[in-house]
PDB file of C-alpha atoms in Angstrom:
ATOM      1  CA  MET A   1      48.054  39.081 -11.603  1.00  0.00           C
ATOM      2  CA  ASN A   2      45.895  40.512 -13.730  1.00  0.00           C
ATOM      3  CA  VAL A   3      45.532  39.244 -17.361  1.00  0.00           C
ATOM      4  CA  SER A   4      42.737  40.038 -20.041  1.00  0.00           C
ATOM      5  CA  GLY A   5      40.976  41.601 -16.880  1.00  0.00           C
ATOM      6  CA  HIS A   6      41.013  38.542 -14.787  1.00  0.00           C
ATOM      7  CA  ARG A   7      42.552  38.132 -11.593  1.00  0.00           C
ATOM      8  CA  TYR A   8      44.600  35.312 -10.012  1.00  0.00           C
ATOM      9  CA  PHE A   9      45.875  34.276  -6.584  1.00  0.00           C
ATOM     10  CA  ALA A  10      47.973  31.461  -5.101  1.00  0.00           C
ATOM     11  CA  ILE A  11      47.270  31.430  -1.607  1.00  0.00           C
ATOM     12  CA  ASN A  12      48.677  28.675   1.184  1.00  0.00           C
ATOM     13  CA  LYS A  13      45.311  27.131   2.165  1.00  0.00           C
ATOM     14  CA  PRO A  14      45.618  26.804   5.848  1.00  0.00           C
ATOM     15  CA  TYR A  15      44.050  23.616   7.786  1.00  0.00           C
ATOM     16  CA  ASN A  16      40.685  23.642   8.840  1.00  0.00           C
ATOM     17  CA  MET A  17      39.433  25.832   6.185  1.00  0.00           C
ATOM     18  CA  VAL A  18      37.528  24.836   3.088  1.00  0.00           C
ATOM     19  CA  SER A  19      38.362  25.623  -0.261  1.00  0.00           C
ATOM     20  CA  GLN A  20      35.289  27.920  -1.096  1.00  0.00           C
ATOM     21  CA  PHE A  21      33.878  31.395  -0.197  1.00  0.00           C
ATOM     22  CA  ILE A  22      30.153  30.424   1.321  1.00  0.00           C
ATOM     23  CA  SER A  23      29.057  27.513   2.969  1.00  0.00           C
ATOM     24  CA  PRO A  24      25.620  26.692   4.602  1.00  0.00           C
ATOM     25  CA  ASP A  25      27.836  24.805   7.448  1.00  0.00           C
ATOM     26  CA  LYS A  26      29.669  26.944  10.245  1.00  0.00           C
ATOM     27  CA  VAL A  27      33.197  26.287   9.054  1.00  0.00           C
ATOM     28  CA  ARG A  28      36.284  28.873   8.530  1.00  0.00           C
ATOM     29  CA  LEU A  29      35.937  29.804   4.804  1.00  0.00           C
ATOM     30  CA  LEU A  30      38.478  31.554   2.280  1.00  0.00           C
ATOM     31  CA  GLY A  31      36.728  34.953   2.730  1.00  0.00           C
ATOM     32  CA  ASP A  32      37.923  34.518   6.452  1.00  0.00           C
ATOM     33  CA  LEU A  33      41.540  35.445   4.956  1.00  0.00           C
ATOM     34  CA  ASP A  34      42.844  38.624   5.563  1.00  0.00           C
ATOM     35  CA  PHE A  35      42.492  39.595   1.450  1.00  0.00           C
ATOM     36  CA  ASP A  36      39.094  41.161  -0.227  1.00  0.00           C
ATOM     37  CA  PHE A  37      39.070  38.890  -3.167  1.00  0.00           C
ATOM     38  CA  PRO A  38      37.215  40.410  -6.260  1.00  0.00           C
ATOM     39  CA  GLU A  39      33.638  39.664  -6.991  1.00  0.00           C
ATOM     40  CA  GLY A  40      33.328  36.396  -8.907  1.00  0.00           C
ATOM     41  CA  THR A  41      36.632  34.871  -7.415  1.00  0.00           C
ATOM     42  CA  HIS A  42      36.616  30.837  -6.860  1.00  0.00           C
ATOM     43  CA  ALA A  43      38.846  28.251  -6.330  1.00  0.00           C
ATOM     44  CA  VAL A  44      40.448  26.252  -9.099  1.00  0.00           C
ATOM     45  CA  GLY A  45      40.318  22.639  -7.933  1.00  0.00           C
ATOM     46  CA  ARG A  46      39.887  22.116  -4.079  1.00  0.00           C
ATOM     47  CA  LEU A  47      41.708  21.029  -0.886  1.00  0.00           C
ATOM     48  CA  ASP A  48      39.535  19.317   1.437  1.00  0.00           C
ATOM     49  CA  ASN A  49      39.006  21.052   5.254  1.00  0.00           C
ATOM     50  CA  ASN A  50      41.760  18.787   6.743  1.00  0.00           C
ATOM     51  CA  SER A  51      44.473  19.202   3.821  1.00  0.00           C
ATOM     52  CA  GLU A  52      46.624  22.735   3.558  1.00  0.00           C
ATOM     53  CA  GLY A  53      49.047  24.026   0.661  1.00  0.00           C
ATOM     54  CA  LEU A  54      48.851  25.361  -2.812  1.00  0.00           C
ATOM     55  CA  LEU A  55      45.476  26.675  -3.798  1.00  0.00           C
ATOM     56  CA  LEU A  56      44.862  28.727  -7.053  1.00  0.00           C
ATOM     57  CA  LEU A  57      41.687  30.830  -7.002  1.00  0.00           C
ATOM     58  CA  THR A  58      40.692  33.052 -10.231  1.00  0.00           C
ATOM     59  CA  THR A  59      37.745  35.116 -11.434  1.00  0.00           C
ATOM     60  CA  ASN A  60      38.362  33.340 -14.952  1.00  0.00           C
ATOM     61  CA  LYS A  61      36.044  30.451 -15.330  1.00  0.00           C
ATOM     62  CA  LYS A  62      37.813  29.116 -18.434  1.00  0.00           C
ATOM     63  CA  VAL A  63      40.972  27.958 -16.447  1.00  0.00           C
ATOM     64  CA  THR A  64      38.780  25.560 -14.532  1.00  0.00           C
ATOM     65  CA  ARG A  65      37.744  24.180 -17.672  1.00  0.00           C
ATOM     66  CA  LEU A  66      41.064  23.834 -19.021  1.00  0.00           C
ATOM     67  CA  LEU A  67      42.471  21.836 -15.782  1.00  0.00           C
ATOM     68  CA  PHE A  68      39.717  19.874 -14.749  1.00  0.00           C
ATOM     69  CA  GLU A  69      37.407  18.931 -17.758  1.00  0.00           C
ATOM     70  CA  SER A  70      40.175  18.653 -20.131  1.00  0.00           C
ATOM     71  CA  GLU A  71      41.633  15.182 -21.231  1.00  0.00           C
ATOM     72  CA  GLN A  72      45.195  16.681 -20.608  1.00  0.00           C
ATOM     73  CA  PRO A  73      46.319  15.617 -17.139  1.00  0.00           C
ATOM     74  CA  HIS A  74      48.335  17.836 -15.134  1.00  0.00           C
ATOM     75  CA  LYS A  75      50.726  17.165 -11.979  1.00  0.00           C
ATOM     76  CA  ARG A  76      50.129  17.972  -8.489  1.00  0.00           C
ATOM     77  CA  ALA A  77      52.639  17.104  -5.802  1.00  0.00           C
ATOM     78  CA  TYR A  78      51.770  17.071  -2.569  1.00  0.00           C
ATOM     79  CA  LEU A  79      54.012  16.613   0.689  1.00  0.00           C
ATOM     80  CA  VAL A  80      52.997  14.032   3.182  1.00  0.00           C
ATOM     81  CA  MET A  81      53.450  12.935   6.714  1.00  0.00           C
ATOM     82  CA  VAL A  82      52.546   9.228   7.752  1.00  0.00           C
ATOM     83  CA  LYS A  83      52.558   7.309  10.728  1.00  0.00           C
ATOM     84  CA  ASN A  84      55.399   5.003  10.988  1.00  0.00           C
ATOM     85  CA  ILE A  85      58.178   4.432   8.654  1.00  0.00           C
ATOM     86  CA  VAL A  86      57.701   3.973   5.164  1.00  0.00           C
ATOM     87  CA  THR A  87      60.081   1.279   3.260  1.00  0.00           C
ATOM     88  CA  GLN A  88      61.134   1.628  -0.339  1.00  0.00           C
ATOM     89  CA  GLU A  89      59.522  -1.187  -1.493  1.00  0.00           C
ATOM     90  CA  THR A  90      56.450   0.267   0.121  1.00  0.00           C
ATOM     91  CA  ILE A  91      57.432   3.517  -2.197  1.00  0.00           C
ATOM     92  CA  GLU A  92      57.377   1.060  -5.160  1.00  0.00           C
ATOM     93  CA  GLN A  93      53.881   0.168  -4.548  1.00  0.00           C
ATOM     94  CA  LEU A  94      52.668   3.433  -4.916  1.00  0.00           C
ATOM     95  CA  ARG A  95      54.501   4.105  -7.564  1.00  0.00           C
ATOM     96  CA  LYS A  96      53.042   1.189  -9.921  1.00  0.00           C
ATOM     97  CA  GLY A  97      49.435   2.148  -8.170  1.00  0.00           C
ATOM     98  CA  VAL A  98      47.408   0.827  -5.593  1.00  0.00           C
ATOM     99  CA  THR A  99      43.684  -0.072  -4.893  1.00  0.00           C
ATOM    100  CA  ILE A 100      41.398   2.313  -3.893  1.00  0.00           C
ATOM    101  CA  ARG A 101      37.990   2.919  -3.138  1.00  0.00           C
ATOM    102  CA  ILE A 102      36.018   5.469  -4.974  1.00  0.00           C
ATOM    103  CA  LYS A 103      32.569   7.212  -5.503  1.00  0.00           C
ATOM    104  CA  GLY A 104      30.149   4.406  -5.730  1.00  0.00           C
ATOM    105  CA  GLY A 105      31.925   1.988  -3.941  1.00  0.00           C
ATOM    106  CA  VAL A 106      34.281   0.839  -6.574  1.00  0.00           C
ATOM    107  CA  ASP A 107      37.726  -0.137  -6.514  1.00  0.00           C
ATOM    108  CA  TRP A 108      40.239   1.573  -8.517  1.00  0.00           C
ATOM    109  CA  VAL A 109      43.935   1.336  -9.071  1.00  0.00           C
ATOM    110  CA  THR A 110      45.708   4.641  -9.310  1.00  0.00           C
ATOM    111  CA  THR A 111      47.840   5.605 -11.957  1.00  0.00           C
ATOM    112  CA  PRO A 112      51.254   5.130 -11.970  1.00  0.00           C
ATOM    113  CA  CYS A 113      52.876   8.226 -10.042  1.00  0.00           C
ATOM    114  CA  GLU A 114      55.921   9.675  -8.544  1.00  0.00           C
ATOM    115  CA  ALA A 115      56.559   8.831  -5.093  1.00  0.00           C
ATOM    116  CA  GLU A 116      59.916   9.102  -2.477  1.00  0.00           C
ATOM    117  CA  ILE A 117      60.383   9.458   0.836  1.00  0.00           C
ATOM    118  CA  VAL A 118      61.932  12.712   1.791  1.00  0.00           C
ATOM    119  CA  GLU A 119      63.079  15.084   5.069  1.00  0.00           C
ATOM    120  CA  LYS A 120      60.697  17.853   6.001  1.00  0.00           C
ATOM    121  CA  PRO A 121      61.802  20.877   4.509  1.00  0.00           C
ATOM    122  CA  ALA A 122      62.491  23.758   6.741  1.00  0.00           C
ATOM    123  CA  TYR A 123      59.644  26.083   5.410  1.00  0.00           C
ATOM    124  CA  ILE A 124      57.093  24.120   6.623  1.00  0.00           C
ATOM    125  CA  ALA A 125      55.463  25.643   9.715  1.00  0.00           C
ATOM    126  CA  PRO A 126      54.210  23.888  12.481  1.00  0.00           C
ATOM    127  CA  ARG A 127      50.293  23.549  12.021  1.00  0.00           C
ATOM    128  CA  GLU A 128      48.162  25.803  14.380  1.00  0.00           C
ATOM    129  CA  HIS A 129      45.172  24.531  16.013  1.00  0.00           C
ATOM    130  CA  HIS A 130      45.744  21.156  15.544  1.00  0.00           C
ATOM    131  CA  PRO A 131      49.448  20.157  15.682  1.00  0.00           C
ATOM    132  CA  VAL A 132      50.716  16.816  14.825  1.00  0.00           C
ATOM    133  CA  LYS A 133      52.725  14.250  17.057  1.00  0.00           C
ATOM    134  CA  GLU A 134      56.110  14.329  15.287  1.00  0.00           C
ATOM    135  CA  PHE A 135      57.845  12.718  18.029  1.00  0.00           C
ATOM    136  CA  LEU A 136      56.407   9.836  17.045  1.00  0.00           C
ATOM    137  CA  PRO A 137      57.814   7.441  14.377  1.00  0.00           C
ATOM    138  CA  HIS A 138      56.621   9.247  11.268  1.00  0.00           C
ATOM    139  CA  SER A 139      57.676   9.480   7.532  1.00  0.00           C
ATOM    140  CA  TRP A 140      57.550  12.262   4.850  1.00  0.00           C
ATOM    141  CA  LEU A 141      56.503  11.528   1.306  1.00  0.00           C
ATOM    142  CA  LEU A 142      56.231  13.462  -1.923  1.00  0.00           C
ATOM    143  CA  ILE A 143      53.868  12.254  -3.998  1.00  0.00           C
ATOM    144  CA  THR A 144      53.125  13.572  -7.466  1.00  0.00           C
ATOM    145  CA  LEU A 145      49.587  12.391  -9.494  1.00  0.00           C
ATOM    146  CA  THR A 146      48.030  13.120 -12.395  1.00  0.00           C
ATOM    147  CA  GLU A 147      44.523  12.237 -11.361  1.00  0.00           C
ATOM    148  CA  GLY A 148      42.612  13.519  -8.353  1.00  0.00           C
ATOM    149  CA  LYS A 149      40.025  11.254  -7.283  1.00  0.00           C
ATOM    150  CA  TYR A 150      38.262  12.162  -3.869  1.00  0.00           C
ATOM    151  CA  HIS A 151      40.520  12.138  -1.000  1.00  0.00           C
ATOM    152  CA  GLN A 152      43.091   9.931  -3.393  1.00  0.00           C
ATOM    153  CA  VAL A 153      46.344  10.652  -1.294  1.00  0.00           C
ATOM    154  CA  ARG A 154      44.735   9.734   1.766  1.00  0.00           C
ATOM    155  CA  LYS A 155      43.364   6.685   0.726  1.00  0.00           C
ATOM    156  CA  MET A 156      46.668   5.832  -1.151  1.00  0.00           C
ATOM    157  CA  THR A 157      48.537   6.052   1.766  1.00  0.00           C
ATOM    158  CA  SER A 158      45.982   4.211   3.699  1.00  0.00           C
ATOM    159  CA  ALA A 159      46.188   1.132   1.393  1.00  0.00           C
ATOM    160  CA  ILE A 160      50.057   1.000   2.246  1.00  0.00           C
ATOM    161  CA  HIS A 161      49.285   1.075   5.726  1.00  0.00           C
ATOM    162  CA  HIS A 162      49.935   4.205   6.647  1.00  0.00           C
ATOM    163  CA  HIS A 163      47.697   6.643   8.045  1.00  0.00           C
ATOM    164  CA  CYS A 164      48.079  10.157   6.611  1.00  0.00           C
ATOM    165  CA  ASP A 165      48.696  12.882   9.466  1.00  0.00           C
ATOM    166  CA  ARG A 166      49.442  15.972   7.253  1.00  0.00           C
ATOM    167  CA  LEU A 167      48.629  16.622   3.615  1.00  0.00           C
ATOM    168  CA  ILE A 168      50.153  19.688   2.036  1.00  0.00           C
ATOM    169  CA  ARG A 169      49.825  20.413  -1.874  1.00  0.00           C
ATOM    170  CA  VAL A 170      53.293  21.936  -2.568  1.00  0.00           C
ATOM    171  CA  SER A 171      52.543  22.540  -6.295  1.00  0.00           C
ATOM    172  CA  ILE A 172      50.298  22.337  -9.373  1.00  0.00           C
ATOM    173  CA  GLU A 173      52.354  21.739 -12.675  1.00  0.00           C
ATOM    174  CA  ASP A 174      55.172  24.680 -12.360  1.00  0.00           C
ATOM    175  CA  MET A 175      53.576  26.997  -9.541  1.00  0.00           C
ATOM    176  CA  GLU A 176      55.124  26.126  -6.445  1.00  0.00           C
ATOM    177  CA  LEU A 177      53.949  26.853  -2.914  1.00  0.00           C
ATOM    178  CA  GLY A 178      57.713  27.651  -1.549  1.00  0.00           C
ATOM    179  CA  ASP A 179      57.624  29.360   1.543  1.00  0.00           C
ATOM    180  CA  LEU A 180      54.723  31.345   1.558  1.00  0.00           C
ATOM    181  CA  PRO A 181      52.825  31.174   4.852  1.00  0.00           C
ATOM    182  CA  PRO A 182      49.996  29.536   6.134  1.00  0.00           C
ATOM    183  CA  ALA A 183      46.650  32.066   5.229  1.00  0.00           C
ATOM    184  CA  ALA A 184      49.105  34.233   3.074  1.00  0.00           C
ATOM    185  CA  TYR A 185      48.526  34.892  -0.637  1.00  0.00           C
ATOM    186  CA  ALA A 186      50.058  35.864  -3.808  1.00  0.00           C
ATOM    187  CA  LYS A 187      48.897  38.080  -6.475  1.00  0.00           C
TER     188      LYS A 187
END
């Protein structure tokens, strides 16, 4: 998409890739995707190396400031595969807020969120290069947040005693990942 001379992209960031174009470390980068992004393209927000899913890229720095320096919260939804079977009581804990440890070793109670147990959507492809053991007992959750502390979703599932095996961002506000394949992009 090209608005006011700026470019916008939605990509399905694959597992084992960082959300940046340059790094001093020997890691897979956004530039390794099969597309020639224009100069000045940067990620709006981040997904860690082990997370997958919707990542927005743009040449417009105002969008980043609008989303991440604004007082207005924005929703982000994550599809999460966790070890073992999650109960409805555990989902209620997530919805009300759980205590996690954030930067500086401070305990933080997460803002109430939307959380539910879901079936794995058919469009979610098996993860390449590091498959997960879906034959073991597990649950799929859909968690929607309006805050974004460092590794927050992983810390939240850990707080309810369920290790996060897979984390896929499926939406940011009304922009959805849909069935966009891993490493693919939409302009």
